[in-house]
Coordinates of C-alpha atoms in Angstrom, one line a residue:
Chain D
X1 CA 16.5 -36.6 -18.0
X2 CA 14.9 -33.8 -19.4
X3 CA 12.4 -34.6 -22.9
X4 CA 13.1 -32.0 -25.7
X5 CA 9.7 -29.8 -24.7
X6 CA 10.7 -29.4 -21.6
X7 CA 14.0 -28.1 -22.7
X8 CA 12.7 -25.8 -25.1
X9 CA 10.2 -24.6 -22.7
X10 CA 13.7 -24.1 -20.2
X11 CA 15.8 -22.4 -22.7
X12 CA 12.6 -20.0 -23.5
X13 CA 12.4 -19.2 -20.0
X14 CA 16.0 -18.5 -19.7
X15 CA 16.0 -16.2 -22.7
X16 CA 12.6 -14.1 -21.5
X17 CA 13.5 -13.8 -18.5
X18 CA 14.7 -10.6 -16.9
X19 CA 17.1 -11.9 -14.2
X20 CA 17.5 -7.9 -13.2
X21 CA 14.6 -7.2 -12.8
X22 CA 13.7 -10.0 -10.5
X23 CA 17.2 -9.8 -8.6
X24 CA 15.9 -5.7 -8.2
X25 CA 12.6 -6.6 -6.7
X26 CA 13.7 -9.4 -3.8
X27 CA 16.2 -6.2 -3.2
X28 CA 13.0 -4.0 -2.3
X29 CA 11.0 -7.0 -0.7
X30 CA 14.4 -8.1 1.9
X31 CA 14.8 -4.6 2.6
X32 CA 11.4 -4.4 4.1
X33 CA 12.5 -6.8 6.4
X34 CA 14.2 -3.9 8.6
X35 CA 14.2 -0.8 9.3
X36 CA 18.2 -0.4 7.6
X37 CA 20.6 -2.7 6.0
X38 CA 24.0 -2.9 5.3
X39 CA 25.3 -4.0 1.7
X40 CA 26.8 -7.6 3.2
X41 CA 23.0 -7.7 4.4
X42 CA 21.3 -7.2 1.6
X43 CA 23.4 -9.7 -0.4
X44 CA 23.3 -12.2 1.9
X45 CA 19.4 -11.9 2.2
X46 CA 19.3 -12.0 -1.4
X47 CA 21.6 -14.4 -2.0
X48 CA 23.3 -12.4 -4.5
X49 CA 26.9 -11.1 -4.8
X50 CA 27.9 -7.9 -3.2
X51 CA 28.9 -6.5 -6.1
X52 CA 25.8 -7.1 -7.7
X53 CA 23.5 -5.9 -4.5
X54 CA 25.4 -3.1 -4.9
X55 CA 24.5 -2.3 -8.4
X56 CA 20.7 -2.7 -7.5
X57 CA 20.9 -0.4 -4.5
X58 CA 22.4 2.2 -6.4
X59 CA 19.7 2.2 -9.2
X60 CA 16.6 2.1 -6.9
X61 CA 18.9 4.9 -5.0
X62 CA 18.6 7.2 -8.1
X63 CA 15.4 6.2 -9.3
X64 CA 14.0 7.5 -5.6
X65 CA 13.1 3.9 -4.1
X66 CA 16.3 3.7 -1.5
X67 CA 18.0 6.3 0.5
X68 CA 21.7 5.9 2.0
X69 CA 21.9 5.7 6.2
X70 CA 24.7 6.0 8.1
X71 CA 24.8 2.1 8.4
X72 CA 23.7 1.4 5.2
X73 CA 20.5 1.7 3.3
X74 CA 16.6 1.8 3.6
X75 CA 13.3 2.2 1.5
X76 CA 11.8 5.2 0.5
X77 CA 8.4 6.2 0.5
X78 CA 8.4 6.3 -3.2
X79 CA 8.0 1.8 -2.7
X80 CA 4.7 2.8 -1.9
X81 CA 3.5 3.6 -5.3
X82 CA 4.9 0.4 -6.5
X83 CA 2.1 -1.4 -4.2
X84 CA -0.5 1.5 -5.1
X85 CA -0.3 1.6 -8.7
X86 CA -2.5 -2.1 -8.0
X87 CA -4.8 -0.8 -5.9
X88 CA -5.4 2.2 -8.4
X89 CA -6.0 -0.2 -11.3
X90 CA -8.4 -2.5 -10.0
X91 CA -11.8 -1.9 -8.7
X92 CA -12.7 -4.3 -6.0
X93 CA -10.3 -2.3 -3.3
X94 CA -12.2 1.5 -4.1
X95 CA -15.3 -0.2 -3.8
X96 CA -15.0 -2.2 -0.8
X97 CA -13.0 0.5 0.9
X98 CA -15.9 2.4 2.2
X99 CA -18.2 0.1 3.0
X100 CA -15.3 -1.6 5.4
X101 CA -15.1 1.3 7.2
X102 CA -18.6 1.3 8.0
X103 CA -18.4 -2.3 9.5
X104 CA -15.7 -1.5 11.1
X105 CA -17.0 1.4 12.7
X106 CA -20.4 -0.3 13.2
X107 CA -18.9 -3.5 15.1
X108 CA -16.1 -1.5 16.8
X109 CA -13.3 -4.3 15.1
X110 CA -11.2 -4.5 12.7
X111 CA -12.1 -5.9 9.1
X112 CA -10.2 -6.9 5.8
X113 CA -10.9 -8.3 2.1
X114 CA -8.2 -10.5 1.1
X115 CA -7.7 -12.9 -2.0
X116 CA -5.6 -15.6 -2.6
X117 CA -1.7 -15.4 -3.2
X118 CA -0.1 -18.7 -3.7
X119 CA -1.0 -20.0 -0.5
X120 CA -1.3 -17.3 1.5
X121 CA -4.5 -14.9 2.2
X122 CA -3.0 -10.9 0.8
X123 CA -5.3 -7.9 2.3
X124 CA -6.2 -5.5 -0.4
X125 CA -8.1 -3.6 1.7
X126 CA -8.3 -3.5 5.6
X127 CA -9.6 -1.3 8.3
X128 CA -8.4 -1.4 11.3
X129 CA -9.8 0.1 14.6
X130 CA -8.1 -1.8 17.2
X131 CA -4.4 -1.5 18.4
X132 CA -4.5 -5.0 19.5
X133 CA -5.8 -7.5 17.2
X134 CA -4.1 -7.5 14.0
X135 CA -3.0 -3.4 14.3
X136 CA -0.4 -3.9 11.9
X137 CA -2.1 -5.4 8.9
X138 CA -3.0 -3.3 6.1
X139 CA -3.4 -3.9 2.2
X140 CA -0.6 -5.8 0.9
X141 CA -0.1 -7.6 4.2
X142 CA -0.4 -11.4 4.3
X143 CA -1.5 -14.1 6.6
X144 CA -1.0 -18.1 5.7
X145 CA -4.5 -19.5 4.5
X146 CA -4.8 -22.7 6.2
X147 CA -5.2 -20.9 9.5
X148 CA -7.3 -18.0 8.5
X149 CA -11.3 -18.1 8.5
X150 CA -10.6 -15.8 4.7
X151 CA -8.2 -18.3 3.6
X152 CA -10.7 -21.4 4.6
X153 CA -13.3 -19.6 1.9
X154 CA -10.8 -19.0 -0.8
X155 CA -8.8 -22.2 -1.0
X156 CA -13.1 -23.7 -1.1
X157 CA -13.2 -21.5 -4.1
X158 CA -10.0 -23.2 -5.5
X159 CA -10.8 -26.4 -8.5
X160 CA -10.3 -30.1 -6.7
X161 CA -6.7 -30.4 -8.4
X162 CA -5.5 -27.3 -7.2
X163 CA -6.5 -27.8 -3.6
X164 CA -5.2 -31.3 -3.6
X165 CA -1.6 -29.6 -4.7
X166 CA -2.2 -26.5 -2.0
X167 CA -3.1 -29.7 0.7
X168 CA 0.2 -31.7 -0.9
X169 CA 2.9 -28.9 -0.5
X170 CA 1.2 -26.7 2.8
X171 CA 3.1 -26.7 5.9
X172 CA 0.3 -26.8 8.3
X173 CA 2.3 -26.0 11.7
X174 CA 0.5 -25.2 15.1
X175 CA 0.4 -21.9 15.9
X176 CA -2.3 -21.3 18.2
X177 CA -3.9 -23.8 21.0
X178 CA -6.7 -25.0 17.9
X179 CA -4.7 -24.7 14.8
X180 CA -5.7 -27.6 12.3
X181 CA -2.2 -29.3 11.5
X182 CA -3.8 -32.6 9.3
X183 CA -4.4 -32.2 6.1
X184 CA -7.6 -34.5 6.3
X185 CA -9.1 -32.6 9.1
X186 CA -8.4 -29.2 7.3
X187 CA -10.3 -30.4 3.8
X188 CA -12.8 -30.8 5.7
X189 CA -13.0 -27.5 7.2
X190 CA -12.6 -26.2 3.8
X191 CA -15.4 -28.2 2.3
X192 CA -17.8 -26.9 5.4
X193 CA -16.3 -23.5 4.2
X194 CA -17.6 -24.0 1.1
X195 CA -20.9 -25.6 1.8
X196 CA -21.8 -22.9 4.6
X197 CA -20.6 -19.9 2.4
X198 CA -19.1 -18.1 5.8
X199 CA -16.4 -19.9 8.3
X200 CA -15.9 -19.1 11.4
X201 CA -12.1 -19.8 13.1
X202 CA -11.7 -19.6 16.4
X203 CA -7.9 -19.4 18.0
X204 CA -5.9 -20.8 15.0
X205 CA -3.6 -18.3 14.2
X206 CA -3.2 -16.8 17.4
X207 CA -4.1 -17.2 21.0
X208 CA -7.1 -15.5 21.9
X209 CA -8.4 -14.4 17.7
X210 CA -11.6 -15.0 16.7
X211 CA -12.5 -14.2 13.0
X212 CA -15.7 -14.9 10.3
X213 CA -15.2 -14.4 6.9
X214 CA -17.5 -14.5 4.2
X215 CA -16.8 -14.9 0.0
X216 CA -17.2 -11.5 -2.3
X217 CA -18.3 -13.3 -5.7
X218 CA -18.1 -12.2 -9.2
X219 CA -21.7 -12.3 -11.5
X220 CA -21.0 -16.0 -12.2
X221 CA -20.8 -16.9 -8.7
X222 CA -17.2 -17.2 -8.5
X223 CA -15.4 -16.3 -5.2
X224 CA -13.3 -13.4 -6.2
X225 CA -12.0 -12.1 -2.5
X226 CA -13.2 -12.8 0.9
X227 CA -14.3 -10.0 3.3
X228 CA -13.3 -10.8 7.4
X229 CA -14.1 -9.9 10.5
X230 CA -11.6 -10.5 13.9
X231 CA -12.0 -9.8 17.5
X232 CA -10.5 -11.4 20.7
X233 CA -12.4 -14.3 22.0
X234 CA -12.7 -12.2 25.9
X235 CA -14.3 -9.4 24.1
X236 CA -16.8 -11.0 21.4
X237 CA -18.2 -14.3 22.6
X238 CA -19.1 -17.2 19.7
X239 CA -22.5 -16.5 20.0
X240 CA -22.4 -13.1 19.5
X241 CA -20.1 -13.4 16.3
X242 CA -22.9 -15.8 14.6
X243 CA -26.0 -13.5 15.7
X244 CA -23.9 -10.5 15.1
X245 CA -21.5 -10.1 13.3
X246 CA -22.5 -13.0 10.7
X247 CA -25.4 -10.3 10.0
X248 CA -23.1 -7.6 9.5
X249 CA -21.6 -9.3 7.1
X250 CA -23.7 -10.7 5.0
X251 CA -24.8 -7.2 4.4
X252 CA -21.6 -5.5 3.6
X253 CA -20.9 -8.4 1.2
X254 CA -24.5 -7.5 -0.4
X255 CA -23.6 -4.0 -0.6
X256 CA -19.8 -4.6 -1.8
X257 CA -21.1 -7.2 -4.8
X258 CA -23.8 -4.7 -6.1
X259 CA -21.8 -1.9 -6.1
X260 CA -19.2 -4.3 -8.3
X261 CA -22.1 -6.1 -10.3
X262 CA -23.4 -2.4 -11.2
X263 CA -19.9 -1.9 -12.8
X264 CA -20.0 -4.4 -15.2
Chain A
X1 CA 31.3 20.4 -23.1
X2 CA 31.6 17.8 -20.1
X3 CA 34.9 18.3 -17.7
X4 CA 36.6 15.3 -16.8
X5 CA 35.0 14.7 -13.4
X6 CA 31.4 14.7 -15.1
X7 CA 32.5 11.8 -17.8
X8 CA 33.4 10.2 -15.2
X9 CA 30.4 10.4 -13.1
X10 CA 28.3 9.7 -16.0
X11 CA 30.7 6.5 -16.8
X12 CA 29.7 5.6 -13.7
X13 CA 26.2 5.7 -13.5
X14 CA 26.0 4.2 -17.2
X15 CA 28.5 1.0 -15.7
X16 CA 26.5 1.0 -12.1
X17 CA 23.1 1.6 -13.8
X18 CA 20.3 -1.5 -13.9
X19 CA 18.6 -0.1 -16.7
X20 CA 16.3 -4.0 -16.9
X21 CA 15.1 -2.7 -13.4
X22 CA 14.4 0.9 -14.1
X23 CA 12.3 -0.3 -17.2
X24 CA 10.4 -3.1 -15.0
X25 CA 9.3 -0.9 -12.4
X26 CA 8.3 1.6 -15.1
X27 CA 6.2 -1.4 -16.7
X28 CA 4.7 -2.1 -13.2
X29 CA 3.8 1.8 -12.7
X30 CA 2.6 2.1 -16.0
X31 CA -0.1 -1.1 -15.6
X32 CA -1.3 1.0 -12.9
X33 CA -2.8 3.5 -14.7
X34 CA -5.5 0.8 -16.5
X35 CA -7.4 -2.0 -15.7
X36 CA -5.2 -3.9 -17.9
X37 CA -3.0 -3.3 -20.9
X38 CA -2.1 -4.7 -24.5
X39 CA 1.6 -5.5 -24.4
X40 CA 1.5 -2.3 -27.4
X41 CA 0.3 -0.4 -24.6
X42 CA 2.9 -0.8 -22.2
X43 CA 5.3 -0.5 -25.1
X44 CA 4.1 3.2 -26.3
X45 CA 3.4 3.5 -22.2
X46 CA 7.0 3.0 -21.3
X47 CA 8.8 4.2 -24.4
X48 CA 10.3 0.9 -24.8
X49 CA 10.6 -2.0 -27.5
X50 CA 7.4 -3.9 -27.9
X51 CA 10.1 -7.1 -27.6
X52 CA 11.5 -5.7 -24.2
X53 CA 8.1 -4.9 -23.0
X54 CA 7.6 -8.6 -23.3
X55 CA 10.1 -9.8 -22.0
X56 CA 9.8 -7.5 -18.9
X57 CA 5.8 -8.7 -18.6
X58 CA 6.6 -12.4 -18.8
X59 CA 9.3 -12.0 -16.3
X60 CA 6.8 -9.7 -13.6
X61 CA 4.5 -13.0 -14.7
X62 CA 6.4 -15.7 -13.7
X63 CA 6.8 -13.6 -10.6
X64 CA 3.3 -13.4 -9.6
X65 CA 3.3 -9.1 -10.2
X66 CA 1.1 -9.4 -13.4
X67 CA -1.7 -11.7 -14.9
X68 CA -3.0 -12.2 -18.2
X69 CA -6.5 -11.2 -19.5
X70 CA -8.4 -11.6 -22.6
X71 CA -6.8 -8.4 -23.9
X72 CA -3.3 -8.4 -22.5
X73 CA -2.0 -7.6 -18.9
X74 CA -3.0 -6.4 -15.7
X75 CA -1.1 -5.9 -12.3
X76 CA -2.0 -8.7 -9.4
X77 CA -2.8 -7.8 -5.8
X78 CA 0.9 -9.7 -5.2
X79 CA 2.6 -5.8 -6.5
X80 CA 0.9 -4.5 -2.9
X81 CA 3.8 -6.8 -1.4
X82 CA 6.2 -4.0 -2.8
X83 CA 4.7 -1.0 -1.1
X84 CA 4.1 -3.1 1.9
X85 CA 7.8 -4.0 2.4
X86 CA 8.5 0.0 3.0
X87 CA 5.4 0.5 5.5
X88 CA 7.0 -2.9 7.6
X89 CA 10.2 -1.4 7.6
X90 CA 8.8 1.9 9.2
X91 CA 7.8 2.9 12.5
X92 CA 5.8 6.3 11.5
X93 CA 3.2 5.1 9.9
X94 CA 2.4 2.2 12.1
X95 CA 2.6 4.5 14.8
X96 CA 0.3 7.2 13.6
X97 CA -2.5 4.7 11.8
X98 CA -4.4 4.0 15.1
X99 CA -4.3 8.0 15.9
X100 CA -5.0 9.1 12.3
X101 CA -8.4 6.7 12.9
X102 CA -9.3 8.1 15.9
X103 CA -9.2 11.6 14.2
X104 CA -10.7 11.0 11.7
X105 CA -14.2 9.3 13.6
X106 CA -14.1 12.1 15.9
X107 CA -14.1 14.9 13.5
X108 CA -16.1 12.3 10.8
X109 CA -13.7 13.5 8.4
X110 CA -10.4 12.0 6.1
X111 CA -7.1 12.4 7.2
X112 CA -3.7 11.7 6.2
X113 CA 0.4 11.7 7.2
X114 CA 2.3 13.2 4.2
X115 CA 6.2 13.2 3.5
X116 CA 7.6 14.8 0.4
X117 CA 8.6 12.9 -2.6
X118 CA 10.3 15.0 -4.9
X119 CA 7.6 17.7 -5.9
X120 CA 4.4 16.1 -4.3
X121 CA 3.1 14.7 -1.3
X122 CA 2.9 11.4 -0.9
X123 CA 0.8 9.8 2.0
X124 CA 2.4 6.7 4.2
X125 CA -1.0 6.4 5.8
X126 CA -4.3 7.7 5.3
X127 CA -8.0 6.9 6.7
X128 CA -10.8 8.6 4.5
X129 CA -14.6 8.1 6.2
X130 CA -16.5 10.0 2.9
X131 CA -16.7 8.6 -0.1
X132 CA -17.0 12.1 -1.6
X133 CA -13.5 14.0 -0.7
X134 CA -10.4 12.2 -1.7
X135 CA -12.2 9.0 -1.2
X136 CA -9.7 7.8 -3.8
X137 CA -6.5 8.4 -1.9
X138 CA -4.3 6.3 0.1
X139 CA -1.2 5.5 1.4
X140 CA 0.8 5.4 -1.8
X141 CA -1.4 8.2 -3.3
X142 CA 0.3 11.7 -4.4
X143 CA -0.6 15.0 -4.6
X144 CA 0.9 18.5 -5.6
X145 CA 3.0 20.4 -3.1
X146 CA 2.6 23.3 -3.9
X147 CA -1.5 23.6 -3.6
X148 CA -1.9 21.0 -0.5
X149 CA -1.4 22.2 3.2
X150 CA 0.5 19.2 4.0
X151 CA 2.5 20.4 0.9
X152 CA 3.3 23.9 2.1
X153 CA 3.8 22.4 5.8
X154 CA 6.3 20.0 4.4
X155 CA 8.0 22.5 1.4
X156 CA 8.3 25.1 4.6
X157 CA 10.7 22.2 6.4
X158 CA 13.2 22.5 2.8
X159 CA 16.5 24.2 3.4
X160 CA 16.5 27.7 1.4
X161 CA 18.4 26.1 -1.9
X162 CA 16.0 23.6 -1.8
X163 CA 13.5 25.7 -1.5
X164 CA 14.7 27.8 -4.2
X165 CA 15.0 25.2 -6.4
X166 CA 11.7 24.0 -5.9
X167 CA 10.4 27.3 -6.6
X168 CA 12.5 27.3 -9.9
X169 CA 11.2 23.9 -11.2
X170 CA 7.7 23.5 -10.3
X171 CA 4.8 24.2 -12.6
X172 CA 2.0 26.4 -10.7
X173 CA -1.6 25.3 -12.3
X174 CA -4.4 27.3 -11.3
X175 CA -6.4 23.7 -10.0
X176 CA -9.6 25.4 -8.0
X177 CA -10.7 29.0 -7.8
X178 CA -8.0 30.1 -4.7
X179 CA -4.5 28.4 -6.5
X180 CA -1.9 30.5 -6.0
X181 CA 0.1 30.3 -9.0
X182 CA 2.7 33.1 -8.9
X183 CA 5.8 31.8 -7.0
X184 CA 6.4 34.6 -4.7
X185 CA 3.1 34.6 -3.3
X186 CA 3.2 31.1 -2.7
X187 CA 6.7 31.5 -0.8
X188 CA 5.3 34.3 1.4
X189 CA 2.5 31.2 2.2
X190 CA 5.0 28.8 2.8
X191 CA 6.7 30.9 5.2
X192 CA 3.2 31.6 6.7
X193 CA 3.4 27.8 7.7
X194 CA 6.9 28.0 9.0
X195 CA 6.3 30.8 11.6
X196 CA 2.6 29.5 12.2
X197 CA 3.5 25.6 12.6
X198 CA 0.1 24.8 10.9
X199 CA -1.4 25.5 7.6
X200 CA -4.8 26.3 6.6
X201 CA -5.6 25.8 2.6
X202 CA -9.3 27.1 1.1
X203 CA -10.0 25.6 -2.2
X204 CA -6.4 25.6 -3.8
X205 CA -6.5 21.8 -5.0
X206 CA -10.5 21.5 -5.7
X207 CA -13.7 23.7 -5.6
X208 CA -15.1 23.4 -2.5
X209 CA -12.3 21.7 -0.4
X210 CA -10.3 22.6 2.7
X211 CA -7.5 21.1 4.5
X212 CA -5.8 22.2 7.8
X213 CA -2.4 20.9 8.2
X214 CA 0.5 20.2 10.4
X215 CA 4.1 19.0 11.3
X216 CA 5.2 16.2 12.7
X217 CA 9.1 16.4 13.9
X218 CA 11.2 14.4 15.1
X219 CA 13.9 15.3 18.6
X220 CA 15.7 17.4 16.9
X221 CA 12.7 19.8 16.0
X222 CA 13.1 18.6 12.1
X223 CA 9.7 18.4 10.5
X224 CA 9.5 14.6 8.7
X225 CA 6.2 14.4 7.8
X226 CA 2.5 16.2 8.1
X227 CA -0.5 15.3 9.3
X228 CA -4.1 17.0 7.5
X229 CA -7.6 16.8 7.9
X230 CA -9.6 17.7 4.5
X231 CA -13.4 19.0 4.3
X232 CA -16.2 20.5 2.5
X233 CA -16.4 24.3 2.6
X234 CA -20.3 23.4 2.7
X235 CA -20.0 21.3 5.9
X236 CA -17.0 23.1 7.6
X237 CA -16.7 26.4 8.3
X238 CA -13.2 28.7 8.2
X239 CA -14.5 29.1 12.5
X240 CA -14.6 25.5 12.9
X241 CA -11.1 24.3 11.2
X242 CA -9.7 26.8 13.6
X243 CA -11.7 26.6 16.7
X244 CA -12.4 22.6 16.6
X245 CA -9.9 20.8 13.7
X246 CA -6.9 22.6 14.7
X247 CA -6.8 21.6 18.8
X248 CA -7.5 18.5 17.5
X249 CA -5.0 17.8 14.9
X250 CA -2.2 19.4 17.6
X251 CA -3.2 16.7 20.0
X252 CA -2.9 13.8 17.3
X253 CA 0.6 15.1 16.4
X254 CA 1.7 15.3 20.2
X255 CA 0.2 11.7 20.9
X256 CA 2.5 10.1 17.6
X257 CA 5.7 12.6 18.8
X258 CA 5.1 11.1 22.2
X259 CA 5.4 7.5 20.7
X260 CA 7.9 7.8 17.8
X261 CA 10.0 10.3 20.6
X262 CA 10.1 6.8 23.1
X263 CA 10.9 4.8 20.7
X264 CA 14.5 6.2 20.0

């Protein structure tokens, strides 16, 4: 039984919340899903009635977001400025941009910063100079944190309640020949995460990957975003990644948090 | 006076019309253009009720799009999701990324894929290696047609009513000391890049920069998109684009036909 806060708190919800608009947006995120969709599709995915999916498609038809296929519907370019009107608002992603590129360039591999959302790592900015390893990340792409060397440093960035729940509810499943599946075993990874300041993982997300990451932190020493660095474990050996690439860095991370620092 | 037919369209569009979403992607656009936002902001921002504006933030809250600050809203990196959902549901731009970086770090310049969206240019992937020339653009960024020579490759590929119409509508600013601003000149340029196939722009958009530009079609021969590589005037001669950018670019565009081509 509910107490009386708790239904006030419900029947505020209810009343400020825009149903629409959130039925609108999964519309835009399951049609990302493929390259077109049918109406039944859409609703199904959604989980809303046809009628209603239909009434969404049309207004994100005419406001220049969906265009009509022979089989159905798909996104428009315009969806990107949805995604970019975040990166043009905030400053970490300008500032980091470059200096990615230059350790990418510099170590031949791809990089990425990422922060945490809900319990998953989210690029917002990446670089990517391989076809291989991770070619089809970019910003606004996402990986699971619990088996990502960037995810290990921001859920050690998180307060002990909040990991405790993110260790509670994760679904830790084996994806690679090392991935960490015990919740135990991975708060422990986390806490040498946070102890060490870098983390190296090695073959947890996928067969073969290799990948350090290092925290970006704010003036108070807060760990804002994570920058990380993945290779295959035939081309880079572990060695090489600590008296390498751990270097590397360190040094863009400098560069990155004085540049931010500066704009304060 | 409206015939018949046009009521009823416009009964139509009223009865088929989410207005909730056209507002709350209009509030997410809008929190773009800041760091963050009073909720008065947004209001004035977005022309709507200070109560709606509310309702539409709390709701793109509870979603995980927006966060609060001291002073009133700003967008999370969770909005990237959005714009990511149309690059995952393409194959273009994850077919020309790894191309468009190995352009750009052999000519150590930026360089983009463009596709029209409604009067400007709007890139679906871009790699920039200066921080000094359109550092600040990305995928998701727009420019003008009509001054860009991805713009005038891409206006050339408009049927003539199109065309026509385009010509009608858009407003020709005098941006750098070379804009062409008088619509008949700027239709005898893009008919220049129809017949040539490539485009060559000399500080139309900003003092000092040039971009060479050109199409990428699909089987049938229609142009969907443009590929350009942008430069100083100072660092690149009118010689080089020619002689060295332009060989190059036409090989990048024949490597991502090749692909996009085999994948049909």
């Amino acid at each position: 039984m509910r107490t009386t806060d708790e239904q006030a708190v419900g029947e505020s919800w209810i009343r400020d919340h825009v149903q629409s608009l959130e039925r609108g947006l999964a519309v835009i995120c399951c049609l990302g899903t493929s390259k077109e969709m049918t109406l039944t599709q859409v609703a199904e995915a959604t989980a809303i009635t046809r009628a209603a999916a239909r009434r969404f498609l049309l207004t994100l038809e005419r406001l220049g977001y969906v265009g009509r296929t022979d089989r159905g519907y798909r996104l428009l370019p315009r969806t990107l400025e949805l995604g970019y009107a975040y990166l043009s608002s905030q400053e970490l992603p300008q500032i980091a941009q470059p200096y990615l590129q230059q350790l990418a360039s510099e170590l031949d591999e791809s990089c990425g910063v990422s922060v945490l959302d809900q319990d998953a790592i989210l690029y917002i900015a990446r670089v990517t100079v391989s076809r291989l390893v991770g070619a089809n990340l970019r910003a606004g792409s996402t990986l699971p944190a619990y088996c990502t060397a960037a995810g290990r440093i921001l859920l050690a960035a998180l307060g002990p309640s909040e990991l405790a729940n993110y260790l509670k509810r994760a679904k830790l499943e084996p994806r690679a020949p090392h991935t960490i599946t015990d919740p135990k075993v991975l708060a422990g990874e986390i806490e040498v995460a946070r102890t060490q300041g870098w983390y190296l993982i090695d073959q947890e997300i996928e067969h073969g990957i290799r990948s350090v990451a290092m925290p970006i932190r704010d003036t108070s020493g807060k760990t804002i975003a994570a920058v990380n660095v993945s290779s295959y474990s035939t081309r880079v050996s572990l060695t090489q990644l600590h008296r390498k690439f751990l270097p590397r860095i360190r040094q863009t991370v400098e560069k990155i948090e004085a540049e931010l620092h500066s704009h304060r």
